[in-house]
mmCIF file of C-alpha atoms and ligand atoms in Angstrom:
data_model
loop_
_atom_site.group_PDB
_atom_site.id
_atom_site.type_symbol
_atom_site.label_atom_id
_atom_site.label_comp_id
_atom_site.label_asym_id
_atom_site.label_seq_id
_atom_site.Cartn_x
_atom_site.Cartn_y
_atom_site.Cartn_z
ATOM 1 C CA MET A 1 -7.102 34.727 18.957
ATOM 2 C CA ASN A 2 -4.624 33.169 15.907
ATOM 3 C CA LEU A 3 -5.560 30.095 14.242
ATOM 4 C CA LYS A 4 -2.619 28.795 12.664
ATOM 5 C CA VAL A 5 -3.344 25.133 9.874
ATOM 6 C CA THR A 6 -1.436 24.033 7.915
ATOM 7 C CA LEU A 7 -3.473 22.853 4.191
ATOM 8 C CA LEU A 8 -2.302 19.220 2.752
ATOM 9 C CA PRO A 9 -4.538 19.294 -0.378
ATOM 10 C CA GLY A 10 -2.798 15.895 -1.677
ATOM 11 C CA ASP A 11 -4.118 14.066 -4.471
ATOM 12 C CA GLY A 12 -7.270 13.140 -6.171
ATOM 13 C CA ILE A 13 -9.950 14.720 -4.799
ATOM 14 C CA GLY A 14 -7.825 16.314 -2.265
ATOM 15 C CA PRO A 15 -7.514 19.414 -3.628
ATOM 16 C CA GLU A 16 -11.377 19.710 -4.099
ATOM 17 C CA VAL A 17 -12.533 18.811 -0.705
ATOM 18 C CA THR A 18 -9.725 21.044 0.830
ATOM 19 C CA GLU A 19 -11.128 24.112 -1.001
ATOM 20 C CA ALA A 20 -14.758 23.002 0.168
ATOM 21 C CA ALA A 21 -13.230 22.763 3.879
ATOM 22 C CA VAL A 22 -11.598 26.229 3.789
ATOM 23 C CA LYS A 23 -14.664 28.085 2.864
ATOM 24 C CA VAL A 24 -16.229 26.407 5.866
ATOM 25 C CA MET A 25 -12.936 27.080 7.975
ATOM 26 C CA GLN A 26 -12.726 31.019 7.330
ATOM 27 C CA HIS A 27 -16.645 31.487 7.026
ATOM 28 C CA THR A 28 -16.559 30.413 11.069
ATOM 29 C CA ALA A 29 -13.237 31.239 11.851
ATOM 30 C CA ASP A 30 -15.142 34.954 10.657
ATOM 31 C CA LYS A 31 -18.182 34.462 13.060
ATOM 32 C CA TYR A 32 -15.935 34.268 16.205
ATOM 33 C CA ASP A 33 -13.132 36.752 15.180
ATOM 34 C CA ILE A 34 -10.599 34.296 14.811
ATOM 35 C CA GLN A 35 -7.751 35.039 12.752
ATOM 36 C CA LEU A 36 -7.180 32.380 10.278
ATOM 37 C CA GLU A 37 -3.842 31.790 9.509
ATOM 38 C CA LEU A 38 -3.408 28.939 6.067
ATOM 39 C CA ARG A 39 0.048 27.656 5.050
ATOM 40 C CA GLU A 40 -0.657 25.260 1.901
ATOM 41 C CA GLU A 41 2.174 22.293 1.880
ATOM 42 C CA LEU A 42 2.558 19.413 -0.535
ATOM 43 C CA PHE A 43 2.300 15.970 0.632
ATOM 44 C CA GLY A 44 1.647 12.501 -0.344
ATOM 45 C CA GLY A 45 1.834 11.786 -4.355
ATOM 46 C CA CYS A 46 2.152 15.077 -5.634
ATOM 47 C CA ALA A 47 4.862 15.661 -3.053
ATOM 48 C CA TYR A 48 6.921 12.094 -4.738
ATOM 49 C CA ASP A 49 6.449 13.854 -8.093
ATOM 50 C CA LYS A 50 8.285 17.078 -7.124
ATOM 51 C CA HIS A 51 11.122 16.109 -4.464
ATOM 52 C CA GLY A 52 11.098 12.693 -4.279
ATOM 53 C CA THR A 53 9.341 11.892 -1.071
ATOM 54 C CA PRO A 54 5.680 12.114 -0.389
ATOM 55 C CA LEU A 55 6.786 13.992 3.044
ATOM 56 C CA THR A 56 9.564 16.542 2.584
ATOM 57 C CA GLU A 57 10.472 18.303 5.528
ATOM 58 C CA GLN A 58 9.310 21.280 4.221
ATOM 59 C CA THR A 59 5.853 19.972 5.356
ATOM 60 C CA LEU A 60 6.814 17.931 8.178
ATOM 61 C CA ALA A 61 7.506 21.609 9.704
ATOM 62 C CA ALA A 62 5.210 23.412 8.982
ATOM 63 C CA CYS A 63 2.330 20.528 10.167
ATOM 64 C CA ARG A 64 4.804 20.972 13.392
ATOM 65 C CA GLU A 65 4.404 25.063 13.589
ATOM 66 C CA SER A 66 0.883 24.987 13.178
ATOM 67 C CA ASN A 67 -2.435 24.651 15.593
ATOM 68 C CA ALA A 68 -3.734 21.927 13.280
ATOM 69 C CA VAL A 69 -3.492 19.991 10.088
ATOM 70 C CA PHE A 70 -6.177 19.457 7.346
ATOM 71 C CA LEU A 71 -5.209 16.995 5.103
ATOM 72 C CA GLY A 72 -7.335 15.745 2.240
ATOM 73 C CA ALA A 73 -6.627 12.794 0.926
ATOM 74 C CA VAL A 74 -2.920 10.708 -0.790
ATOM 75 C CA GLY A 75 -2.599 8.332 -3.409
ATOM 76 C CA GLY A 76 -3.068 7.124 -6.924
ATOM 77 C CA ASN A 77 -2.482 4.070 -8.854
ATOM 78 C CA GLN A 78 0.410 5.917 -10.348
ATOM 79 C CA TRP A 79 2.545 5.514 -7.158
ATOM 80 C CA ASP A 80 1.794 2.095 -6.630
ATOM 81 C CA GLY A 81 4.372 0.780 -8.253
ATOM 82 C CA LEU A 82 6.844 3.058 -5.595
ATOM 83 C CA PRO A 83 9.036 0.778 -2.683
ATOM 84 C CA GLN A 84 6.856 0.756 0.084
ATOM 85 C CA HIS A 85 8.793 4.013 1.895
ATOM 86 C CA LEU A 86 8.594 5.925 -1.186
ATOM 87 C CA LYS A 87 4.058 5.579 -1.333
ATOM 88 C CA PRO A 88 1.711 8.411 -0.914
ATOM 89 C CA GLU A 89 0.584 6.114 2.366
ATOM 90 C CA ALA A 90 3.853 6.041 3.523
ATOM 91 C CA GLY A 91 4.036 9.477 3.877
ATOM 92 C CA LEU A 92 0.816 9.242 6.059
ATOM 93 C CA LEU A 93 1.870 6.897 8.311
ATOM 94 C CA LYS A 94 5.320 9.126 8.903
ATOM 95 C CA LEU A 95 3.558 12.026 9.508
ATOM 96 C CA ARG A 96 0.631 10.204 12.185
ATOM 97 C CA ARG A 97 4.189 9.392 13.792
ATOM 98 C CA GLU A 98 5.982 12.286 13.867
ATOM 99 C CA LEU A 99 3.299 14.533 15.039
ATOM 100 C CA GLY A 100 2.312 11.363 17.957
ATOM 101 C CA LEU A 101 -0.992 11.329 16.388
ATOM 102 C CA TYR A 102 -1.901 7.913 18.762
ATOM 103 C CA ALA A 103 -5.862 9.038 19.261
ATOM 104 C CA ASN A 104 -8.010 8.593 16.146
ATOM 105 C CA VAL A 105 -11.246 10.001 16.794
ATOM 106 C CA ARG A 106 -14.547 8.677 14.133
ATOM 107 C CA PRO A 107 -17.922 9.740 15.767
ATOM 108 C CA ALA A 108 -20.497 7.206 13.926
ATOM 109 C CA ARG A 109 -23.886 9.415 14.065
ATOM 110 C CA VAL A 110 -26.416 9.680 11.787
ATOM 111 C CA PHE A 111 -27.833 12.515 10.126
ATOM 112 C CA SER A 112 -31.477 12.554 10.247
ATOM 113 C CA SER A 113 -31.902 13.613 6.834
ATOM 114 C CA PHE A 114 -29.809 10.216 6.321
ATOM 115 C CA VAL A 115 -31.620 7.257 8.424
ATOM 116 C CA GLN A 116 -33.473 6.467 5.222
ATOM 117 C CA SER A 117 -29.856 5.482 3.436
ATOM 118 C CA SER A 118 -28.592 3.217 6.075
ATOM 119 C CA SER A 119 -28.582 -0.341 5.412
ATOM 120 C CA LEU A 120 -29.541 -1.050 8.810
ATOM 121 C CA LYS A 121 -33.476 -0.817 9.363
ATOM 122 C CA ASN A 122 -34.277 2.851 10.753
ATOM 123 C CA GLU A 123 -35.325 2.208 13.735
ATOM 124 C CA VAL A 124 -31.986 0.676 14.427
ATOM 125 C CA VAL A 125 -30.071 3.665 13.455
ATOM 126 C CA ARG A 126 -32.278 6.011 13.818
ATOM 127 C CA ASP A 127 -30.484 8.756 17.225
ATOM 128 C CA VAL A 128 -26.921 6.700 16.937
ATOM 129 C CA ASP A 129 -24.278 8.647 18.843
ATOM 130 C CA PHE A 130 -21.406 7.075 19.324
ATOM 131 C CA VAL A 131 -17.495 7.212 19.060
ATOM 132 C CA VAL A 132 -14.575 5.145 18.013
ATOM 133 C CA MET A 133 -11.375 5.780 19.746
ATOM 134 C CA ARG A 134 -8.773 3.806 18.210
ATOM 135 C CA GLU A 135 -5.344 3.883 19.772
ATOM 136 C CA LEU A 136 -3.695 5.149 16.459
ATOM 137 C CA THR A 137 0.431 4.573 16.370
ATOM 138 C CA GLY A 138 1.095 0.924 18.470
ATOM 139 C CA GLY A 139 -0.123 -2.210 18.134
ATOM 140 C CA ILE A 140 0.149 -4.654 15.666
ATOM 141 C CA TYR A 141 0.784 -2.322 12.598
ATOM 142 C CA PHE A 142 4.125 -0.544 14.544
ATOM 143 C CA GLY A 143 4.852 -4.242 16.523
ATOM 144 C CA ALA A 144 8.464 -5.754 16.347
ATOM 145 C CA PRO A 145 9.348 -8.621 15.008
ATOM 146 C CA ARG A 146 7.921 -8.699 11.995
ATOM 147 C CA GLY A 147 8.972 -10.447 8.490
ATOM 148 C CA VAL A 148 7.960 -12.346 5.771
ATOM 149 C CA GLU A 149 9.640 -15.516 4.465
ATOM 150 C CA ALA A 150 8.569 -18.115 2.003
ATOM 151 C CA ASP A 151 7.105 -20.141 4.281
ATOM 152 C CA LYS A 152 5.539 -17.957 7.190
ATOM 153 C CA GLY A 153 4.863 -14.214 8.017
ATOM 154 C CA TRP A 154 4.385 -12.745 11.520
ATOM 155 C CA ASN A 155 3.895 -9.453 12.829
ATOM 156 C CA THR A 156 3.663 -8.827 16.950
ATOM 157 C CA MET A 157 0.482 -6.988 18.731
ATOM 158 C CA SER A 158 2.162 -5.433 21.423
ATOM 159 C CA TYR A 159 1.466 -2.340 24.489
ATOM 160 C CA GLU A 160 3.600 -0.544 26.657
ATOM 161 C CA ARG A 161 1.888 0.919 29.840
ATOM 162 C CA HIS A 162 1.824 4.257 28.889
ATOM 163 C CA GLU A 163 0.560 3.830 25.427
ATOM 164 C CA VAL A 164 -2.502 2.447 27.261
ATOM 165 C CA GLU A 165 -2.929 4.879 29.540
ATOM 166 C CA ARG A 166 -3.232 7.850 27.210
ATOM 167 C CA ILE A 167 -5.337 6.311 25.102
ATOM 168 C CA ALA A 168 -7.698 5.510 27.975
ATOM 169 C CA ARG A 169 -7.909 8.612 29.082
ATOM 170 C CA LYS A 170 -8.464 10.090 26.377
ATOM 171 C CA ALA A 171 -11.833 7.721 26.358
ATOM 172 C CA PHE A 172 -12.751 8.920 29.287
ATOM 173 C CA GLU A 173 -12.357 12.638 29.410
ATOM 174 C CA LEU A 174 -14.194 11.910 25.972
ATOM 175 C CA ALA A 175 -16.529 10.265 27.832
ATOM 176 C CA ARG A 176 -17.332 12.532 30.838
ATOM 177 C CA ASP A 177 -18.422 14.862 28.354
ATOM 178 C CA ARG A 178 -20.954 13.131 26.724
ATOM 179 C CA ARG A 179 -23.237 10.072 28.202
ATOM 180 C CA GLY A 180 -20.794 8.859 30.487
ATOM 181 C CA ARG A 181 -19.838 5.462 29.229
ATOM 182 C CA VAL A 182 -16.911 3.593 27.845
ATOM 183 C CA THR A 183 -16.687 0.728 26.478
ATOM 184 C CA SER A 184 -13.186 -0.914 25.544
ATOM 185 C CA VAL A 185 -12.746 -3.871 23.191
ATOM 186 C CA ASP A 186 -10.652 -6.401 23.368
ATOM 187 C CA LYS A 187 -9.846 -9.865 22.693
ATOM 188 C CA ALA A 188 -8.876 -10.867 25.960
ATOM 189 C CA ASN A 189 -9.623 -14.357 26.139
ATOM 190 C CA VAL A 190 -7.326 -15.275 23.649
ATOM 191 C CA LEU A 191 -4.754 -12.774 23.915
ATOM 192 C CA GLU A 192 -2.081 -11.866 26.776
ATOM 193 C CA VAL A 193 -1.692 -7.972 25.400
ATOM 194 C CA SER A 194 -5.458 -7.593 25.654
ATOM 195 C CA GLN A 195 -5.439 -9.080 29.186
ATOM 196 C CA PHE A 196 -2.528 -6.478 29.624
ATOM 197 C CA TRP A 197 -5.079 -3.256 28.180
ATOM 198 C CA ARG A 198 -7.549 -4.435 30.192
ATOM 199 C CA ASN A 199 -5.856 -3.953 33.200
ATOM 200 C CA ILE A 200 -4.278 -0.675 32.611
ATOM 201 C CA VAL A 201 -7.382 0.370 31.491
ATOM 202 C CA ARG A 202 -9.229 -0.840 34.303
ATOM 203 C CA GLU A 203 -6.710 1.202 36.630
ATOM 204 C CA VAL A 204 -7.293 4.256 34.319
ATOM 205 C CA SER A 205 -11.038 4.482 34.641
ATOM 206 C CA ARG A 206 -10.699 4.825 38.890
ATOM 207 C CA ASP A 207 -9.721 8.278 37.864
ATOM 208 C CA TYR A 208 -13.074 8.465 36.767
ATOM 209 C CA PRO A 209 -15.732 7.826 38.654
ATOM 210 C CA SER A 210 -18.315 9.023 36.815
ATOM 211 C CA VAL A 211 -17.489 7.074 33.777
ATOM 212 C CA ALA A 212 -19.127 3.146 33.670
ATOM 213 C CA LEU A 213 -16.494 1.255 32.209
ATOM 214 C CA SER A 214 -17.503 -2.088 30.460
ATOM 215 C CA HIS A 215 -15.708 -4.788 28.467
ATOM 216 C CA MET A 216 -16.088 -6.206 25.398
ATOM 217 C CA TYR A 217 -14.515 -8.861 23.318
ATOM 218 C CA VAL A 218 -14.329 -7.487 19.612
ATOM 219 C CA ASP A 219 -16.171 -10.055 18.088
ATOM 220 C CA ASN A 220 -18.877 -9.126 19.687
ATOM 221 C CA ALA A 221 -18.134 -5.837 19.679
ATOM 222 C CA ALA A 222 -18.835 -5.859 15.764
ATOM 223 C CA MET A 223 -22.119 -8.333 16.054
ATOM 224 C CA GLN A 224 -23.149 -5.807 18.547
ATOM 225 C CA ILE A 225 -22.574 -2.398 16.457
ATOM 226 C CA VAL A 226 -25.059 -3.895 13.665
ATOM 227 C CA ARG A 227 -27.093 -5.154 16.156
ATOM 228 C CA ASP A 228 -28.034 -2.056 18.515
ATOM 229 C CA PRO A 229 -25.455 0.550 17.890
ATOM 230 C CA LYS A 230 -27.174 2.639 20.402
ATOM 231 C CA GLN A 231 -25.865 0.672 23.031
ATOM 232 C CA PHE A 232 -22.535 2.512 22.448
ATOM 233 C CA ASP A 233 -21.221 6.192 24.011
ATOM 234 C CA VAL A 234 -17.255 5.941 23.536
ATOM 235 C CA ILE A 235 -15.527 2.409 22.175
ATOM 236 C CA LEU A 236 -12.150 2.431 23.322
ATOM 237 C CA THR A 237 -10.015 0.306 21.136
ATOM 238 C CA SER A 238 -6.199 -0.792 19.911
ATOM 239 C CA ASN A 239 -5.289 0.247 16.348
ATOM 240 C CA LEU A 240 -6.296 -3.094 14.561
ATOM 241 C CA PHE A 241 -9.392 -3.419 16.456
ATOM 242 C CA GLY A 242 -10.245 -0.236 15.866
ATOM 243 C CA ASP A 243 -9.071 -0.137 12.281
ATOM 244 C CA ILE A 244 -11.932 -2.264 11.892
ATOM 245 C CA LEU A 245 -14.662 -1.419 13.940
ATOM 246 C CA SER A 246 -14.542 2.156 13.269
ATOM 247 C CA ASP A 247 -15.088 1.433 9.552
ATOM 248 C CA ILE A 248 -18.142 -0.946 10.571
ATOM 249 C CA ALA A 249 -19.699 2.076 12.188
ATOM 250 C CA GLY A 250 -18.553 4.076 9.354
ATOM 251 C CA MET A 251 -20.973 2.350 6.653
ATOM 252 C CA ILE A 252 -24.339 1.738 9.143
ATOM 253 C CA THR A 253 -24.645 5.547 9.658
ATOM 254 C CA GLY A 254 -24.109 7.224 5.877
ATOM 255 C CA SER A 255 -21.087 6.321 3.542
ATOM 256 C CA LEU A 256 -17.244 7.142 2.566
ATOM 257 C CA GLY A 257 -17.906 10.459 1.076
ATOM 258 C CA MET A 258 -19.787 11.789 5.102
ATOM 259 C CA LEU A 259 -17.530 10.431 7.122
ATOM 260 C CA PRO A 260 -14.903 12.585 9.419
ATOM 261 C CA SER A 261 -11.786 12.119 11.524
ATOM 262 C CA ALA A 262 -9.538 13.653 13.626
ATOM 263 C CA SER A 263 -6.176 12.160 14.666
ATOM 264 C CA ILE A 264 -4.821 13.595 18.228
ATOM 265 C CA GLY A 265 -1.747 13.714 20.288
ATOM 266 C CA HIS A 266 -0.241 15.427 23.160
ATOM 267 C CA SER A 267 0.892 18.692 20.870
ATOM 268 C CA HIS A 268 -0.597 18.212 17.807
ATOM 269 C CA ALA A 269 -4.128 17.473 15.754
ATOM 270 C CA LEU A 270 -5.050 16.301 12.207
ATOM 271 C CA PHE A 271 -8.277 16.377 10.659
ATOM 272 C CA GLU A 272 -9.368 15.022 7.425
ATOM 273 C CA PRO A 273 -12.247 12.994 5.726
ATOM 274 C CA VAL A 274 -12.446 9.294 6.112
ATOM 275 C CA HIS A 275 -12.190 8.385 2.511
ATOM 276 C CA GLY A 276 -9.786 8.469 0.044
ATOM 277 C CA SER A 277 -8.678 10.469 -3.187
ATOM 278 C CA ALA A 278 -11.018 8.788 -5.217
ATOM 279 C CA PRO A 279 -9.212 8.832 -8.490
ATOM 280 C CA ASP A 280 -12.203 7.456 -10.311
ATOM 281 C CA ILE A 281 -14.096 10.752 -9.574
ATOM 282 C CA ALA A 282 -11.458 13.395 -9.439
ATOM 283 C CA GLY A 283 -11.249 16.593 -10.607
ATOM 284 C CA LYS A 284 -14.874 16.233 -12.187
ATOM 285 C CA ASN A 285 -15.954 18.582 -9.049
ATOM 286 C CA ILE A 286 -18.444 15.456 -8.183
ATOM 287 C CA ALA A 287 -17.021 14.903 -4.797
ATOM 288 C CA ASN A 288 -18.889 14.592 -1.789
ATOM 289 C CA PRO A 289 -17.218 17.795 0.462
ATOM 290 C CA ILE A 290 -19.429 16.907 3.912
ATOM 291 C CA ALA A 291 -16.981 14.359 5.416
ATOM 292 C CA ALA A 292 -14.138 17.167 4.778
ATOM 293 C CA ILE A 293 -16.573 19.708 6.521
ATOM 294 C CA SER A 294 -17.823 18.165 8.954
ATOM 295 C CA SER A 295 -14.067 17.653 9.551
ATOM 296 C CA VAL A 296 -13.460 21.149 9.949
ATOM 297 C CA GLY A 297 -16.292 20.927 12.652
ATOM 298 C CA MET A 298 -14.520 18.358 14.161
ATOM 299 C CA MET A 299 -11.444 21.122 14.411
ATOM 300 C CA PHE A 300 -13.182 23.843 16.215
ATOM 301 C CA GLU A 301 -14.812 21.664 18.816
ATOM 302 C CA HIS A 302 -10.952 20.009 19.661
ATOM 303 C CA LEU A 303 -8.816 23.283 19.268
ATOM 304 C CA PHE A 304 -11.059 25.737 20.924
ATOM 305 C CA GLN A 305 -13.997 24.218 22.989
ATOM 306 C CA MET A 306 -16.330 24.771 20.215
ATOM 307 C CA SER A 307 -19.124 22.582 20.536
ATOM 308 C CA LYS A 308 -21.675 24.984 19.088
ATOM 309 C CA ALA A 309 -19.661 26.392 15.969
ATOM 310 C CA ALA A 310 -19.419 22.516 15.159
ATOM 311 C CA GLN A 311 -23.707 22.317 16.129
ATOM 312 C CA VAL A 312 -23.717 25.250 13.309
ATOM 313 C CA ILE A 313 -21.991 22.872 10.711
ATOM 314 C CA GLU A 314 -23.626 19.684 11.563
ATOM 315 C CA ARG A 315 -27.101 21.349 11.173
ATOM 316 C CA ALA A 316 -26.021 22.888 8.408
ATOM 317 C CA ILE A 317 -25.131 19.759 6.450
ATOM 318 C CA ASP A 318 -28.257 18.235 8.101
ATOM 319 C CA ASN A 319 -30.830 20.995 6.852
ATOM 320 C CA THR A 320 -29.286 21.115 3.571
ATOM 321 C CA LEU A 321 -29.354 17.186 2.776
ATOM 322 C CA GLN A 322 -33.297 17.396 3.722
ATOM 323 C CA GLN A 323 -33.807 19.804 1.029
ATOM 324 C CA GLY A 324 -33.279 17.218 -0.778
ATOM 325 C CA TYR A 325 -29.993 18.593 -2.286
ATOM 326 C CA ARG A 326 -27.194 15.817 -2.444
ATOM 327 C CA THR A 327 -24.204 15.033 -4.711
ATOM 328 C CA ALA A 328 -24.234 11.836 -6.889
ATOM 329 C CA ASP A 329 -22.802 9.499 -4.730
ATOM 330 C CA ILE A 330 -25.500 9.841 -2.018
ATOM 331 C CA ALA A 331 -28.151 10.818 -4.442
ATOM 332 C CA ARG A 332 -31.617 8.926 -4.194
ATOM 333 C CA PRO A 333 -34.481 9.467 -7.517
ATOM 334 C CA GLY A 334 -36.139 12.738 -6.909
ATOM 335 C CA ASP A 335 -33.094 14.388 -5.412
ATOM 336 C CA ARG A 336 -31.055 17.621 -6.578
ATOM 337 C CA VAL A 337 -27.874 16.602 -7.858
ATOM 338 C CA LEU A 338 -25.084 19.243 -6.899
ATOM 339 C CA SER A 339 -21.389 19.750 -7.645
ATOM 340 C CA THR A 340 -19.239 19.910 -4.936
ATOM 341 C CA THR A 341 -18.647 23.539 -5.222
ATOM 342 C CA GLU A 342 -22.913 23.845 -5.364
ATOM 343 C CA MET A 343 -22.860 21.732 -2.018
ATOM 344 C CA THR A 344 -20.621 23.629 -0.365
ATOM 345 C CA SER A 345 -21.998 26.518 -1.433
ATOM 346 C CA HIS A 346 -25.330 25.401 -0.088
ATOM 347 C CA ILE A 347 -23.994 24.306 3.269
ATOM 348 C CA LEU A 348 -22.434 27.691 3.831
ATOM 349 C CA GLU A 349 -25.887 29.768 2.797
ATOM 350 C CA GLN A 350 -27.231 27.459 5.880
ATOM 351 C CA CYS A 351 -24.374 28.228 8.244
ATOM 352 C CA GLU A 352 -24.975 31.367 7.957
ATOM 353 C CA ASP A 353 -28.902 31.602 8.014
ATOM 354 C CA LEU A 354 -28.278 29.071 11.258
ATOM 355 C CA TYR A 355 -25.746 32.146 12.721
ATOM 356 C CA ASN A 356 -28.569 34.560 12.383
ATOM 357 C CA THR A 357 -31.458 32.520 14.158
ATOM 358 C CA GLU A 358 -31.598 33.363 17.947
ATOM 359 C CA ALA A 359 -31.563 29.822 18.768
ATOM 360 C CA ILE A 360 -27.677 30.561 17.800
ATOM 361 C CA ARG A 361 -25.621 32.552 19.496
ATOM 362 C CA VAL A 362 -22.331 34.119 17.959
ATOM 363 C CA PHE A 363 -19.913 34.646 20.993
ATOM 364 C CA THR A 364 -16.360 35.842 21.269
ATOM 365 C CA LEU A 365 -13.681 33.863 22.399
HETATM 366 P P1 LIG B 401 -11.926 5.711 -1.788
HETATM 367 O O1 LIG B 401 -12.152 6.646 -0.721
HETATM 368 O O2 LIG B 401 -10.394 6.743 -2.581
HETATM 369 O O3 LIG B 401 -12.997 5.696 -2.912
HETATM 370 C C1 LIG B 401 -13.777 4.300 -2.474
HETATM 371 C C2 LIG B 401 -15.060 4.824 -3.372
HETATM 372 O O4 LIG B 401 -15.864 5.689 -2.863
HETATM 373 C C3 LIG B 401 -14.764 5.686 -5.025
HETATM 374 O O5 LIG B 401 -15.508 4.872 -5.603
HETATM 375 C C4 LIG B 401 -14.989 6.783 -4.859
HETATM 376 O O6 LIG B 401 -15.225 7.374 -5.922
HETATM 377 C C5 LIG B 401 -15.734 7.030 -3.595
HETATM 378 N N1 LIG B 401 -16.069 7.904 -3.095
HETATM 379 C C6 LIG B 401 -14.719 8.133 -2.223
HETATM 380 N N2 LIG B 401 -15.042 9.829 -1.446
HETATM 381 C C7 LIG B 401 -15.829 10.082 -2.041
HETATM 382 C C8 LIG B 401 -16.201 11.066 -2.319
HETATM 383 N N3 LIG B 401 -15.866 12.328 -1.072
HETATM 384 N N4 LIG B 401 -17.401 11.766 -2.748
HETATM 385 C C9 LIG B 401 -17.951 10.762 -4.003
HETATM 386 N N5 LIG B 401 -17.411 9.649 -3.445
HETATM 387 C C10 LIG B 401 -16.211 8.990 -3.232
HETATM 388 O O7 LIG B 401 -11.138 4.170 -1.522
HETATM 389 P P2 LIG B 401 -9.758 3.398 -2.798
HETATM 390 O O8 LIG B 401 -10.269 3.875 -3.710
HETATM 391 O O9 LIG B 401 -9.793 2.832 -1.994
HETATM 392 O O10 LIG B 401 -8.579 4.654 -2.778
HETATM 393 C C11 LIG B 401 -7.959 5.520 -3.433
HETATM 394 C C12 LIG B 401 -6.638 5.703 -3.378
HETATM 395 O O11 LIG B 401 -7.101 6.712 -2.420
HETATM 396 C C13 LIG B 401 -5.700 4.859 -3.009
HETATM 397 O O12 LIG B 401 -4.966 4.884 -3.654
HETATM 398 C C14 LIG B 401 -5.859 4.535 -1.535
HETATM 399 O O13 LIG B 401 -4.397 4.105 -0.878
HETATM 400 C C15 LIG B 401 -6.177 5.845 -0.797
HETATM 401 N N6 LIG B 401 -6.448 6.626 0.663
HETATM 402 C C16 LIG B 401 -6.015 7.397 0.558
HETATM 403 C C17 LIG B 401 -6.656 7.920 2.333
HETATM 404 C C18 LIG B 401 -6.275 8.616 3.217
HETATM 405 O O14 LIG B 401 -5.898 9.777 2.293
HETATM 406 N N7 LIG B 401 -6.455 9.276 4.201
HETATM 407 C C19 LIG B 401 -7.399 6.863 2.902
HETATM 408 C C20 LIG B 401 -7.942 5.755 2.062
HETATM 409 C C21 LIG B 401 -7.782 5.013 0.894
#
């Protein structure tokens, strides 16, 4: 079996965390006899510096030709003054649109070794395990008309039937393989577009009788994630609401350096850590590689339904943290503070140990 991955290390700490991710990718591929074909392309600020655009045709073509794209991070102060369409972040929006990545998946779960570090009480966060499924290519970020004048600014939140249907299906399919609950989050008491969203989600739910659907207003959802996050299994929501709720969900469970994500379309998928390019710590070999490594787990799970490979990676991270190894961003007094490369080596050792135990059997695809 072949797996073609286009690597977009990007800017700042992007290349450092991508290097960590690649080591775990290669290790996992070797275990399952997968031939990994890696191709690296410029993307973001570094692509602008060389080619005058954050996303070149060559990079886009490479992404289209691969089974998966892995992105480190893009951006930095030196590109902040560029016109909007040439900024590294504009390249990312364009890439998501061009690849049709309409579903953004952000898991919110707490490593047992990390319960103490949450900003919420231990009993509230222990065993939290839910996913925010955010619509990524529609809604108010893309709607027309939009504009700004001296005395007025405006945007449009609109959704078409097919946009709601496809993201709802993704959420129900995911919930079917999990604990069978979808909470659709909207603002249907005020917004017509949310009433439409709710109707379509209800229609789609009829095709998934084993999944229980409930609806929640977004303001209440924000409170409930902080009050009792264990009630959720899959949260299904639109682009704007998902942007905010996924950050709230991420923060109750860990630090920015530990949150993975997947963006999925009909024929393409992109995996990336949630964090940005962290220019303040770039080039120092101190970035936390866990978000990037965890995104590799999501990649194997999504592409090959290899939940076992993903579990090995997650357990390897948890074991490493339990042994008191931390990068500087998450270190507590008494922890052993490791560099990016040292942390990656420890996680790899733990992966190897897990594959060698009886409990985790390696299987070939
Ligand atoms: P950021 O996520 O880069 O950094 C915020 C803070 O978290 C910084 O103090 C940073 O040092 C720390 N941090 C982030 N990731 C870390 C890691 N893996 N290990 C240890 N510490 C980590 O957010 P920002 O400072 O607002 O943005 C910096 C640049 O990144 C901007 O240009 C922004 O536009 C861009 N950005 C890119 C993406 C992306 O590529 N997907 C996402 C968010 C921000």
